[in-house]
Coordinates of N, CA and C and ligand atoms in Angstrom, one line a residue:
M1304 N 0.8 -1.2 0.1 CA 0.3 -0.2 0.1 C 0.8 1.7 0.0
E1305 N 1.5 1.4 -0.8 CA 2.4 2.6 -1.4 C 1.7 4.1 -1.6
Y1306 N 1.9 5.0 -1.3 CA 1.3 6.2 -2.0 C 2.2 7.0 -2.7
A1307 N 1.5 8.2 -3.1 CA 2.6 9.2 -3.6 C 1.6 10.4 -2.9
L1308 N 1.9 11.2 -2.0 CA 1.7 12.6 -1.7 C 1.9 13.8 -3.1
V1309 N 0.9 14.6 -3.6 CA 1.8 15.2 -5.0 C 0.4 16.4 -4.3
T1310 N 1.6 17.5 -4.1 CA 0.4 19.1 -3.5 C 0.5 19.6 -4.9
G1311 N -0.4 20.3 -4.9 CA -0.9 21.5 -5.9 C -1.1 20.2 -7.2
A1312 N -2.1 19.2 -6.8 CA -2.5 18.3 -7.8 C -3.5 18.3 -8.6
S1313 N -4.3 19.6 -8.5 CA -5.7 19.6 -9.3 C -5.5 19.8 -11.1
R1314 N -4.2 20.2 -10.6 CA -4.1 21.1 -12.4 C -2.7 20.7 -13.0
G1315 N -2.1 21.3 -14.0 CA -1.0 21.7 -14.8 C 0.0 20.6 -14.5
I1316 N 1.0 20.9 -13.5 CA 2.3 19.6 -13.5 C 1.9 18.7 -12.4
G1317 N 1.5 19.0 -11.5 CA 0.7 18.5 -10.6 C 0.2 17.2 -10.8
K1318 N -0.7 17.7 -11.6 CA -1.8 16.4 -12.2 C -0.9 15.5 -13.3
A1319 N -0.4 16.1 -14.2 CA 0.3 15.4 -14.6 C 1.3 14.2 -14.2
I1320 N 1.9 14.7 -12.9 CA 3.0 14.2 -12.2 C 1.8 12.9 -11.2
C1321 N 0.9 13.5 -11.1 CA -0.3 12.0 -10.4 C -0.4 10.7 -11.9
L1322 N -0.9 11.6 -12.3 CA -1.1 10.4 -13.6 C 0.2 9.7 -13.9
R1323 N 1.3 10.2 -14.0 CA 2.7 9.3 -14.2 C 3.0 8.4 -13.0
L1324 N 2.5 8.8 -11.8 CA 2.8 7.8 -10.6 C 1.9 7.0 -10.7
A1325 N 0.5 7.0 -11.1 CA 0.0 6.2 -11.2 C 0.3 5.1 -11.8
D1326 N 1.0 5.3 -13.0 CA 1.2 4.6 -14.3 C 2.1 3.6 -13.7
M1327 N 3.0 4.2 -12.7 CA 4.1 3.2 -11.7 C 3.4 2.4 -11.0
G1328 N 2.5 2.3 -11.2 CA 1.7 1.5 -10.0 C 1.2 2.1 -8.3
Y1329 N 1.8 3.6 -8.3 CA 2.1 4.1 -6.9 C 0.2 4.6 -6.9
N1330 N -0.5 4.3 -5.5 CA -1.8 5.0 -4.9 C -1.4 6.1 -4.9
I1331 N -2.3 7.5 -5.3 CA -2.6 8.7 -5.3 C -2.9 9.7 -4.3
I1332 N -2.2 10.5 -3.4 CA -2.8 11.6 -2.3 C -2.9 12.3 -3.1
I1333 N -4.0 13.2 -3.5 CA -3.7 14.6 -4.3 C -4.2 15.5 -3.5
N1334 N -3.1 16.6 -3.4 CA -3.3 17.5 -2.3 C -4.1 18.9 -3.7
Y1335 N -4.8 19.5 -3.0 CA -5.0 21.1 -4.0 C -5.5 22.0 -2.8
M1336 N -5.9 23.1 -3.8 CA -6.2 24.0 -2.4 C -7.9 24.6 -2.6
S1337 N -8.4 25.1 -3.7 CA -9.7 25.5 -3.5 C -10.1 24.8 -5.2
N1338 N -9.7 24.2 -6.0 CA -10.6 24.1 -7.2 C -11.0 22.8 -7.0
D1339 N -12.4 22.2 -6.4 CA -12.6 20.9 -6.4 C -13.4 20.4 -7.5
E1340 N -13.3 21.1 -8.5 CA -13.9 20.2 -9.9 C -12.3 19.6 -10.9
E1341 N -11.3 20.7 -10.7 CA -10.5 19.8 -11.4 C -9.4 18.8 -10.6
A1342 N -9.6 19.0 -9.2 CA -9.2 17.8 -8.4 C -10.1 16.3 -8.5
K1343 N -11.2 16.5 -9.0 CA -11.7 15.6 -8.8 C -11.6 15.0 -10.2
K1344 N -11.6 15.6 -11.2 CA -11.3 15.2 -12.4 C -10.1 14.6 -12.5
T1345 N -8.9 15.2 -11.8 CA -7.7 14.4 -11.7 C -8.1 13.1 -10.8
Q1346 N -8.7 13.1 -9.9 CA -9.0 11.9 -9.0 C -9.7 10.7 -10.1
E1347 N -10.5 11.1 -10.9 CA -11.2 9.9 -11.6 C -10.1 9.3 -13.1
L1348 N -9.5 10.3 -13.8 CA -8.4 10.0 -13.9 C -6.9 9.0 -13.8
V1349 N -7.3 9.3 -12.3 CA -5.8 8.7 -11.6 C -6.5 6.9 -11.3
K1350 N -8.1 7.0 -10.5 CA -8.7 6.0 -10.4 C -8.7 4.9 -11.8
A1351 N -8.6 5.6 -12.6 CA -9.3 4.6 -13.6 C -7.5 4.1 -14.4
K1352 N -7.1 4.2 -13.8 CA -5.5 3.6 -13.7 C -5.5 2.5 -13.1
G1353 N -6.5 2.2 -12.3 CA -6.5 1.3 -11.3 C -5.9 1.2 -10.0
V1354 N -5.5 2.4 -9.5 CA -5.0 2.5 -8.1 C -6.0 3.4 -7.1
D1355 N -5.9 3.9 -6.1 CA -6.4 4.1 -5.6 C -6.0 5.7 -5.0
A1356 N -7.1 6.9 -5.5 CA -6.9 8.2 -5.5 C -7.4 8.7 -4.5
I1357 N -6.8 9.3 -3.5 CA -7.4 10.3 -2.2 C -7.4 11.5 -2.2
L1358 N -8.4 12.4 -2.4 CA -8.1 14.1 -2.5 C -8.2 14.4 -1.3
M1359 N -7.2 15.2 -1.1 CA -6.7 15.9 -0.1 C -6.4 17.3 0.4
K1360 N -7.8 18.0 0.8 CA -7.9 19.6 0.3 C -6.9 20.4 1.4
F1361 N -6.2 20.9 1.4 CA -5.5 21.9 2.1 C -4.6 22.7 1.6
D1362 N -4.5 23.8 2.7 CA -3.5 25.4 1.9 C -2.1 24.8 2.7
V1363 N -1.1 24.2 2.0 CA 0.1 23.9 2.3 C 0.7 24.8 3.3
S1364 N 0.1 26.3 2.7 CA 0.9 26.9 3.6 C 0.0 27.5 5.3
N1365 N -0.7 26.7 5.8 CA -1.4 26.6 7.1 C -0.7 25.4 7.5
Q1366 N -0.1 25.6 9.1 CA 0.3 24.4 9.4 C -0.6 23.7 10.2
A1367 N -1.7 24.4 10.7 CA -2.5 23.7 11.1 C -3.6 22.7 10.2
E1368 N -3.5 23.5 9.3 CA -4.5 22.4 8.0 C -3.7 20.9 7.5
V1369 N -2.3 21.5 7.5 CA -1.3 20.4 7.2 C -1.0 19.6 8.3
D1370 N -1.3 20.0 9.3 CA -1.2 18.8 10.4 C -2.3 17.7 10.5
A1371 N -3.7 18.7 10.5 CA -4.9 17.8 10.6 C -5.1 16.8 9.2
H1372 N -4.4 16.8 8.0 CA -4.7 16.2 7.1 C -3.4 15.4 7.1
V1373 N -2.4 15.6 7.1 CA -1.4 14.8 6.5 C -0.7 14.0 8.1
E1374 N -0.5 14.8 9.0 CA 0.2 14.1 10.1 C -1.0 13.0 10.6
N1375 N -2.0 13.8 10.8 CA -3.7 12.5 11.0 C -3.5 11.3 10.0
W1376 N -2.9 11.8 8.8 CA -3.5 10.6 7.6 C -2.5 9.4 8.2
I1377 N -1.3 10.1 8.7 CA 0.1 9.0 8.4 C -0.4 8.0 9.9
N1378 N -0.6 9.0 11.0 CA -1.3 7.9 12.2 C -2.3 7.2 12.4
E1379 N -3.1 7.7 11.0 CA -4.0 6.5 11.5 C -4.4 5.9 10.2
N1380 N -3.4 5.7 9.2 CA -3.0 4.9 8.3 C -1.7 3.7 8.4
K1381 N -1.8 3.1 9.3 CA -0.7 2.3 9.5 C -0.1 1.7 8.9
D1382 N -1.2 1.0 8.1 CA -1.0 -0.1 7.2 C -0.2 0.0 5.7
K1383 N -0.4 1.5 5.4 CA 0.1 2.2 4.3 C 1.2 3.2 4.8
S1384 N 1.7 3.3 3.6 CA 3.0 4.8 3.8 C 3.1 5.5 2.9
I1385 N 3.3 6.7 2.7 CA 3.8 7.5 1.9 C 4.8 7.6 1.6
S1386 N 5.2 6.4 0.2 CA 6.9 6.6 -0.1 C 7.4 7.3 -0.6
V1387 N 6.4 8.4 -1.4 CA 6.8 9.5 -2.4 C 5.8 10.6 -1.8
L1388 N 7.1 11.8 -1.6 CA 6.4 13.1 -1.7 C 7.1 13.9 -2.8
V1389 N 6.0 14.8 -3.6 CA 6.4 15.6 -4.4 C 5.6 17.2 -4.1
N1390 N 6.7 17.5 -3.7 CA 6.5 19.5 -3.2 C 5.9 20.0 -4.6
N1391 N 5.2 20.3 -4.9 CA 4.4 21.0 -6.4 C 4.1 22.0 -6.3
A1392 N 2.9 22.7 -5.0 CA 2.4 23.4 -5.0 C 3.1 24.6 -5.0
G1393 N 2.5 25.9 -5.8 CA 3.4 27.2 -5.9 C 2.8 28.0 -6.8
I1394 N 2.8 29.3 -6.1 CA 2.2 30.4 -7.5 C 3.2 31.3 -7.5
R1395 N 2.6 32.0 -8.6 CA 3.9 33.5 -8.9 C 2.8 34.7 -8.3
K1396 N 3.3 35.3 -7.8 CA 2.8 37.2 -7.9 C 3.9 38.0 -8.5
D1397 N 4.1 38.3 -9.6 CA 4.9 39.0 -10.5 C 4.7 40.7 -9.9
N1398 N 6.0 41.0 -10.3 CA 6.3 42.6 -10.4 C 7.5 42.8 -9.7
I1399 N 8.2 43.9 -10.4 CA 9.5 44.2 -10.1 C 9.4 44.5 -8.5
M1400 N 10.6 44.3 -7.8 CA 10.9 44.5 -6.5 C 10.2 45.6 -5.2
V1401 N 10.2 46.8 -6.3 CA 9.9 47.9 -5.3 C 8.3 47.8 -5.7
F1402 N 7.3 47.2 -6.2 CA 6.3 47.2 -6.0 C 5.9 46.2 -5.5
I1403 N 6.2 45.3 -5.1 CA 5.9 43.7 -4.6 C 5.1 44.1 -3.5
S1404 N 3.8 44.0 -3.1 CA 3.6 44.3 -1.7 C 4.1 43.4 -0.6
P1405 N 3.9 43.7 0.4 CA 4.2 42.5 1.6 C 3.5 41.5 1.2
E1406 N 2.1 41.6 1.0 CA 1.5 40.3 1.4 C 1.8 39.6 0.2
D1407 N 1.8 39.9 -1.2 CA 2.4 39.6 -2.5 C 3.9 38.7 -2.0
W1408 N 4.4 39.4 -1.1 CA 5.6 39.0 -1.2 C 5.7 37.7 -0.1
H1409 N 5.4 37.2 1.2 CA 5.1 36.7 2.0 C 4.1 35.4 1.4
R1410 N 3.2 35.7 0.6 CA 2.3 34.5 0.1 C 2.8 33.8 -1.1
V1411 N 3.8 34.1 -1.5 CA 4.9 33.2 -2.4 C 5.8 32.5 -1.5
M1412 N 6.3 33.0 -1.0 CA 7.2 32.5 0.4 C 6.6 31.8 1.0
D1413 N 5.0 32.1 1.9 CA 4.6 30.9 2.7 C 4.3 29.6 1.8
I1414 N 3.8 29.9 0.9 CA 3.2 28.7 0.0 C 4.5 27.7 -0.6
T1415 N 5.8 28.5 -0.9 CA 6.9 27.5 -1.4 C 7.3 27.2 0.1
V1416 N 7.8 28.2 0.6 CA 8.9 27.2 1.3 C 8.5 26.9 2.9
D1417 N 7.4 27.8 3.1 CA 6.4 27.4 4.8 C 6.0 25.9 4.3
G1418 N 5.1 26.2 3.1 CA 4.7 24.7 2.8 C 5.4 23.3 2.5
F1419 N 6.8 23.8 2.3 CA 7.5 22.5 1.9 C 8.1 22.2 3.4
Y1420 N 7.8 23.3 4.1 CA 8.4 22.6 5.4 C 7.3 22.1 6.1
Y1421 N 5.8 22.8 6.4 CA 5.0 21.9 7.3 C 5.0 20.7 6.2
V1422 N 4.9 20.2 5.0 CA 4.5 19.1 4.3 C 5.6 18.0 4.8
T1423 N 7.0 18.4 4.2 CA 8.1 17.9 4.2 C 8.5 17.0 5.8
R1424 N 8.0 17.5 6.8 CA 8.5 16.9 8.0 C 7.8 15.9 8.6
H1425 N 6.5 15.8 8.3 CA 5.6 15.1 9.0 C 6.1 13.8 7.8
V1426 N 6.4 14.1 6.3 CA 6.5 12.6 5.8 C 7.6 12.0 5.9
V1427 N 8.7 13.1 6.2 CA 10.0 12.5 5.9 C 10.2 11.7 7.4
K1428 N 9.7 12.7 8.2 CA 9.8 11.5 9.7 C 9.2 10.2 9.9
S1429 N 8.2 9.9 9.1 CA 7.6 8.4 8.3 C 8.2 7.9 7.7
M1430 N 9.1 8.7 6.8 CA 10.4 7.7 6.1 C 11.4 7.1 6.7
L1431 N 11.8 7.8 7.1 CA 13.2 7.7 8.1 C 12.5 6.5 9.0
S1432 N 11.8 6.4 9.7 CA 11.0 5.3 10.3 C 11.3 3.8 9.8
K1433 N 10.5 4.3 8.2 CA 10.5 3.2 7.9 C 11.9 2.7 6.2
R1434 N 13.0 3.6 6.5 CA 13.6 3.9 6.1 C 14.1 3.6 4.4
K1435 N 13.1 4.5 3.9 CA 12.8 4.3 2.4 C 11.9 5.5 2.3
G1436 N 12.5 6.3 0.9 CA 11.2 7.0 0.6 C 12.0 8.1 -0.3
R1437 N 11.4 8.7 -1.5 CA 11.8 9.6 -2.3 C 10.9 10.3 -2.2
V1438 N 11.4 12.1 -2.4 CA 11.4 13.5 -2.2 C 11.6 14.3 -3.3
V1439 N 10.7 14.7 -4.1 CA 11.5 15.6 -5.3 C 10.1 16.8 -5.1
N1440 N 11.4 18.0 -5.0 CA 10.6 19.4 -4.6 C 10.6 19.9 -6.4
I1441 N 9.5 20.3 -6.8 CA 9.4 21.2 -7.9 C 9.6 22.4 -7.8
V1442 N 11.1 23.2 -8.2 CA 11.6 24.1 -8.0 C 11.2 25.3 -9.3
S1443 N 12.3 25.6 -10.2 CA 12.4 26.3 -11.2 C 13.3 27.2 -11.6
L1444 N 13.3 27.4 -12.7 CA 14.9 28.2 -13.5 C 14.9 29.3 -13.1
S1445 N 13.8 29.9 -12.3 CA 13.7 31.3 -11.7 C 14.4 31.4 -10.6
G1446 N 14.6 30.1 -10.1 CA 15.1 30.1 -8.5 C 16.9 29.5 -8.8
L1447 N 17.0 29.5 -10.0 CA 18.6 28.9 -10.3 C 19.1 29.8 -11.3
K1448 N 18.6 30.8 -11.8 CA 18.8 32.2 -12.5 C 18.5 33.4 -12.1
G1449 N 17.6 33.5 -11.1 CA 16.9 34.5 -11.0 C 16.3 35.0 -12.1
L1450 N 15.1 35.5 -11.9 CA 14.5 36.3 -13.2 C 13.9 37.6 -12.3
P1451 N 14.5 38.8 -13.5 CA 13.8 40.1 -12.7 C 11.9 39.9 -13.2
G1452 N 11.5 40.8 -12.1 CA 10.0 40.6 -12.2 C 9.8 39.1 -10.9
Q1453 N 10.6 38.4 -10.3 CA 10.1 37.6 -9.6 C 11.1 37.5 -8.2
T1454 N 11.4 38.7 -7.9 CA 12.6 38.5 -6.7 C 11.6 37.3 -5.8
N1455 N 10.4 37.5 -5.4 CA 9.5 36.8 -4.5 C 9.6 35.3 -4.8
Y1456 N 9.4 34.9 -6.2 CA 9.6 33.8 -6.6 C 10.8 33.2 -6.6
S1457 N 12.1 33.8 -7.2 CA 13.2 33.2 -7.3 C 13.3 32.9 -5.9
A1458 N 13.5 34.0 -4.6 CA 14.0 33.6 -3.7 C 13.3 32.4 -3.2
S1459 N 11.8 32.4 -3.0 CA 11.5 30.9 -2.8 C 12.0 29.9 -3.2
K1460 N 11.9 29.5 -4.8 CA 12.7 28.5 -5.6 C 13.8 28.3 -4.9
G1461 N 14.7 29.5 -4.8 CA 16.1 29.5 -4.7 C 16.3 28.5 -3.3
A1462 N 15.3 29.0 -2.2 CA 15.7 28.5 -0.8 C 15.4 26.8 -1.1
I1463 N 14.5 26.6 -1.6 CA 13.7 25.4 -1.7 C 14.6 24.2 -2.6
I1464 N 16.0 24.9 -3.6 CA 17.0 24.4 -3.9 C 18.0 24.1 -2.8
A1465 N 18.2 25.0 -1.8 CA 18.9 24.9 -0.8 C 18.6 23.9 0.2
A1466 N 17.6 23.8 0.6 CA 16.5 23.1 1.5 C 17.0 21.6 1.3
T1467 N 16.8 21.7 -0.6 CA 16.8 20.2 -1.2 C 18.0 19.6 -1.0
K1468 N 19.5 20.1 -1.0 CA 20.7 19.6 -1.0 C 21.1 19.6 0.7
A1469 N 20.4 20.4 1.5 CA 20.5 20.3 3.1 C 20.2 18.8 3.4
L1470 N 18.6 18.6 3.0 CA 17.9 17.3 3.5 C 18.4 16.1 3.1
A1471 N 18.7 16.6 1.7 CA 19.2 14.9 1.1 C 20.8 14.4 2.0
Q1472 N 21.5 15.4 2.5 CA 22.5 14.9 3.5 C 22.2 14.4 4.7
E1473 N 20.8 14.9 5.1 CA 20.6 14.6 6.5 C 20.3 13.6 6.3
V1474 N 19.3 13.2 5.1 CA 18.7 11.6 5.1 C 18.9 10.4 4.3
G1475 N 20.3 10.6 3.6 CA 20.9 9.8 2.6 C 21.4 8.6 3.3
K1476 N 21.5 8.7 4.5 CA 22.0 7.4 5.2 C 20.6 6.3 5.5
R1477 N 19.5 6.9 5.6 CA 18.2 6.1 6.0 C 17.9 5.7 4.2
G1478 N 18.2 5.6 3.3 CA 17.7 5.7 2.3 C 16.8 6.2 1.5
I1479 N 16.6 7.5 1.8 CA 16.0 8.7 1.6 C 16.4 9.6 0.7
T1480 N 15.8 9.6 -1.0 CA 16.9 10.6 -1.6 C 15.9 11.7 -1.5
V1481 N 16.5 13.1 -2.2 CA 15.8 14.5 -2.1 C 16.1 15.1 -3.3
N1482 N 15.6 15.2 -4.2 CA 16.1 16.1 -5.5 C 14.8 17.1 -5.9
A1483 N 15.7 18.0 -6.8 CA 14.9 19.0 -7.5 C 14.7 19.2 -8.6
V1484 N 13.4 19.8 -9.1 CA 13.0 19.2 -10.6 C 13.0 21.0 -11.0
A1485 N 13.7 21.5 -12.2 CA 13.7 23.0 -12.3 C 12.7 23.7 -13.8
P1486 N 11.8 23.3 -13.4 CA 11.1 23.5 -15.4 C 11.3 24.9 -15.6
G1487 N 11.5 25.2 -16.7 CA 11.3 26.7 -17.5 C 10.0 27.0 -17.8
F1488 N 9.9 27.4 -19.1 CA 8.6 27.5 -19.5 C 7.5 26.5 -20.0
I1489 N 6.5 26.1 -19.3 CA 5.7 25.0 -19.2 C 4.4 25.1 -19.3
K1490 N 3.2 24.6 -20.0 CA 2.2 25.1 -20.8 C 1.0 24.5 -19.8
T1491 N 1.1 25.6 -18.7 CA -0.3 25.6 -17.6 C -0.9 26.9 -17.2
D1492 N -1.9 26.6 -16.5 CA -2.6 27.7 -16.0 C -1.5 28.8 -15.5
M1493 N -0.5 28.3 -14.6 CA 0.6 29.4 -14.4 C 1.2 30.6 -15.3
T1494 N 1.3 29.8 -16.7 CA 1.7 30.3 -17.8 C 0.8 30.9 -18.7
H1495 N -0.3 30.9 -18.5 CA -1.6 31.3 -19.6 C -1.3 32.8 -20.1
D1496 N -0.6 33.8 -19.4 CA -0.5 34.9 -19.8 C 0.4 35.4 -20.2
I1497 N 1.2 34.5 -20.6 CA 2.9 34.4 -21.1 C 2.6 34.0 -22.4
N1498 N 2.7 34.6 -23.6 CA 2.3 34.3 -24.8 C 3.8 33.5 -25.5
E1499 N 3.4 32.4 -26.1 CA 4.2 31.2 -26.3 C 5.3 31.8 -27.9
A1500 N 4.5 32.1 -28.6 CA 4.7 33.0 -29.8 C 5.7 33.8 -29.6
D1501 N 5.5 34.9 -28.7 CA 6.2 35.6 -28.1 C 7.6 35.5 -27.4
Y1502 N 7.9 34.8 -26.8 CA 8.9 34.3 -26.0 C 9.8 32.7 -26.1
K1503 N 9.1 32.0 -27.1 CA 9.7 30.8 -27.2 C 11.3 30.7 -28.4
A1504 N 11.5 32.0 -29.0 CA 12.5 32.2 -29.3 C 13.8 32.4 -28.4
M1505 N 13.0 32.4 -27.4 CA 14.7 32.5 -26.1 C 15.1 31.3 -26.1
V1506 N 14.1 30.1 -26.3 CA 14.3 28.7 -26.0 C 14.8 28.0 -27.0
P1507 N 16.3 27.4 -27.0 CA 16.9 26.8 -27.8 C 16.3 25.7 -28.8
M1508 N 14.7 24.9 -27.9 CA 14.4 24.2 -28.7 C 13.1 24.7 -29.1
N1509 N 12.7 25.8 -28.9 CA 12.0 26.6 -29.8 C 10.4 26.7 -29.1
R1510 N 10.1 26.2 -28.1 CA 8.9 26.1 -27.9 C 8.9 25.8 -26.2
F1511 N 7.5 25.8 -26.2 CA 7.5 25.6 -24.0 C 7.4 24.0 -24.3
G1512 N 7.4 23.7 -22.7 CA 7.2 22.6 -22.7 C 5.8 21.7 -21.9
E1513 N 5.9 20.7 -22.1 CA 4.6 20.0 -21.9 C 4.7 19.6 -20.3
P1514 N 3.5 19.7 -19.6 CA 3.6 19.0 -18.1 C 4.2 17.5 -17.8
E1515 N 3.3 16.7 -18.9 CA 4.3 15.5 -19.1 C 5.3 15.5 -18.9
E1516 N 6.2 16.4 -19.7 CA 7.7 16.3 -19.9 C 8.4 16.9 -18.3
V1517 N 7.8 17.4 -17.2 CA 8.2 17.8 -16.2 C 7.9 15.9 -15.5
A1518 N 6.9 15.5 -15.8 CA 6.3 14.4 -14.9 C 7.6 13.4 -15.0
G1519 N 8.0 12.9 -16.0 CA 8.6 12.3 -16.5 C 9.9 12.1 -15.8
V1520 N 10.5 13.2 -15.7 CA 11.9 14.0 -14.7 C 11.4 13.0 -13.4
V1521 N 10.3 13.7 -12.9 CA 10.2 13.1 -11.8 C 10.0 11.6 -11.8
A1522 N 9.0 11.0 -12.4 CA 9.0 9.6 -12.5 C 10.6 8.7 -12.4
F1523 N 11.3 9.2 -13.0 CA 12.6 8.9 -13.1 C 13.4 9.0 -11.4
L1524 N 12.9 10.6 -11.1 CA 13.9 10.3 -9.6 C 12.8 9.7 -8.5
V1525 N 12.0 9.2 -9.0 CA 11.1 8.0 -8.1 C 11.5 6.6 -8.0
G1526 N 11.6 6.5 -9.7 CA 11.8 5.2 -9.8 C 13.4 4.5 -9.1
K1527 N 13.4 3.4 -9.8 CA 14.6 2.8 -9.6 C 16.0 3.2 -10.0
D1528 N 15.6 3.6 -11.2 CA 16.8 4.2 -11.8 C 17.9 4.9 -11.4
S1529 N 17.0 5.7 -10.2 CA 17.7 7.2 -9.9 C 18.2 6.5 -8.5
S1530 N 18.6 5.4 -7.8 CA 18.7 5.3 -6.5 C 19.7 5.5 -6.0
Y1531 N 20.7 6.4 -7.0 CA 22.0 6.3 -6.4 C 22.2 8.0 -6.7
V1532 N 21.1 8.7 -7.3 CA 20.9 10.4 -7.2 C 20.6 10.9 -5.9
T1533 N 21.1 11.7 -5.6 CA 20.5 12.7 -4.3 C 21.0 14.0 -4.6
G1534 N 20.0 15.3 -3.9 CA 20.8 16.3 -3.6 C 21.0 17.4 -4.9
Q1535 N 20.2 16.8 -6.1 CA 20.3 17.1 -7.4 C 19.0 18.2 -7.7
V1536 N 19.6 19.0 -8.8 CA 18.7 19.9 -9.5 C 18.7 19.4 -10.7
I1537 N 17.6 19.0 -11.3 CA 17.6 18.4 -12.8 C 16.4 19.6 -13.3
S1538 N 17.2 20.4 -14.4 CA 16.4 21.5 -15.0 C 15.8 20.6 -16.3
V1539 N 14.1 21.2 -16.5 CA 13.5 20.6 -17.9 C 13.2 21.9 -18.4
N1540 N 14.1 22.4 -19.6 CA 13.7 24.0 -19.6 C 13.8 23.8 -21.4
G1541 N 14.2 22.7 -22.4 CA 14.4 23.1 -23.7 C 16.0 23.7 -23.9
G1542 N 16.6 23.7 -22.6 CA 18.1 24.7 -23.0 C 17.9 25.8 -22.8
L1543 N 16.8 26.4 -22.2 CA 16.9 27.8 -22.0 C 18.2 28.3 -20.8
Y1544 N 18.3 27.7 -19.7 CA 19.4 27.7 -19.1 C 20.3 26.5 -18.3
S1545 N 21.6 26.4 -18.6 CA 21.9 25.7 -17.9 C 23.4 25.8 -17.3
Ligands
NAP2600 P1 -1.0 25.7 -11.7 O1 -1.1 25.0 -13.1 O2 -1.2 27.2 -12.1 O3 -1.6 24.9 -10.6 C1 -1.2 25.1 -9.6 C2 -1.8 24.1 -8.2 O4 -1.1 24.2 -7.0 C3 -2.8 23.6 -8.5 O5 -3.1 22.6 -8.3 C4 -3.1 24.6 -7.1 O6 -4.6 24.0 -6.7 C5 -2.1 24.3 -6.1 N1 -2.2 25.4 -5.1 C6 -1.8 26.8 -5.2 N2 -1.8 26.9 -3.9 C7 -1.8 26.1 -3.0 C8 -1.8 26.2 -1.6 N3 -1.8 26.9 -0.9 N4 -2.0 25.0 -1.1 C9 -1.9 23.8 -1.9 N5 -2.4 23.8 -3.0 C10 -1.8 24.8 -3.7 O7 0.7 25.6 -11.6 P2 2.0 24.8 -12.4 O8 2.7 25.5 -13.7 O9 1.2 23.5 -12.6 O10 2.6 24.5 -11.3 C11 3.4 24.0 -10.5 C12 4.8 23.8 -10.0 O11 5.6 24.1 -10.7 C13 4.7 25.4 -9.0 O12 5.6 24.8 -8.1 C14 5.4 26.3 -10.1 O13 6.2 27.0 -9.3 C15 6.2 25.3 -10.6 N6 6.9 25.8 -12.2 C16 6.1 26.1 -13.0 C17 6.5 26.6 -14.5 C18 5.8 26.7 -15.3 O14 5.7 27.2 -16.3 N7 4.5 26.4 -15.2 C19 8.1 26.7 -14.5 C20 8.6 26.7 -13.2 C21 8.6 26.2 -12.4 P3 -6.1 24.8 -6.8 O15 -6.3 24.1 -8.1 O16 -6.9 23.9 -5.8 O17 -5.9 26.1 -7.1

């Protein structure tokens, strides 16, 4: 009864990751914040692959909600285990830094950085006792290179890249790997305001990526072939930055 918990999984990259991990035989816990309709669609698609699909609605940045759902689920389901965690929930609130409101600064940091901490600490605690687990953090090109108009987002993703490397060193001896995937431009709701025709020339592969192309790299980091890969950041960006 192995489960994969994917945060921010109602839509976009998270949804594609759920479907790919379901193909690998994992039962899936689908976290999302508000979009019940899209979350149910993801749940139906996962179930159609013959595995369990649980909806878990909570805001990753709200510690009490995370405790009530993630910690409780782990405590109440001793016969099951979350052996894969994909920290994918994220938002953008872009502006040049002098115009970023304190609310928009904190919202981005709260979801990406605090959310990572609140969710991961419960799941890794349980992985440590089982001496097995895979953690994959979805970061961004913005966290590697820094992008103007995204100091809040770049800072949050950069923090998770550093946390990935630190945590990987803490838990490696217990058979747990921790890696990050850094997408470039991927076609989801998050980038619906960025016109591919205007920006694709910046990308050596001359196109935006598909969510499934990110999910494929997550599948590698979760699967057997990456058993000796930890503390790494793998870019999925069509050659935009290396
Ligand atoms: P998306 O299409 O906007 O989907 C965002 C997902 O996150 C939704 O499932 C949303 O749930 C969920 N979410 C947002 N805030 C949440 C919260 N506080 N608690 C729990 N869930 C929350 O985004 P995406 O493009 O798939 O992005 C997924 C990840 O990839 C993010 O971390 C993003 O930063 C990263 N990324 C994306 C791109 C890109 O080009 N798309 C590039 C680099 C990195 P609801 O449906 O309930 O709102």
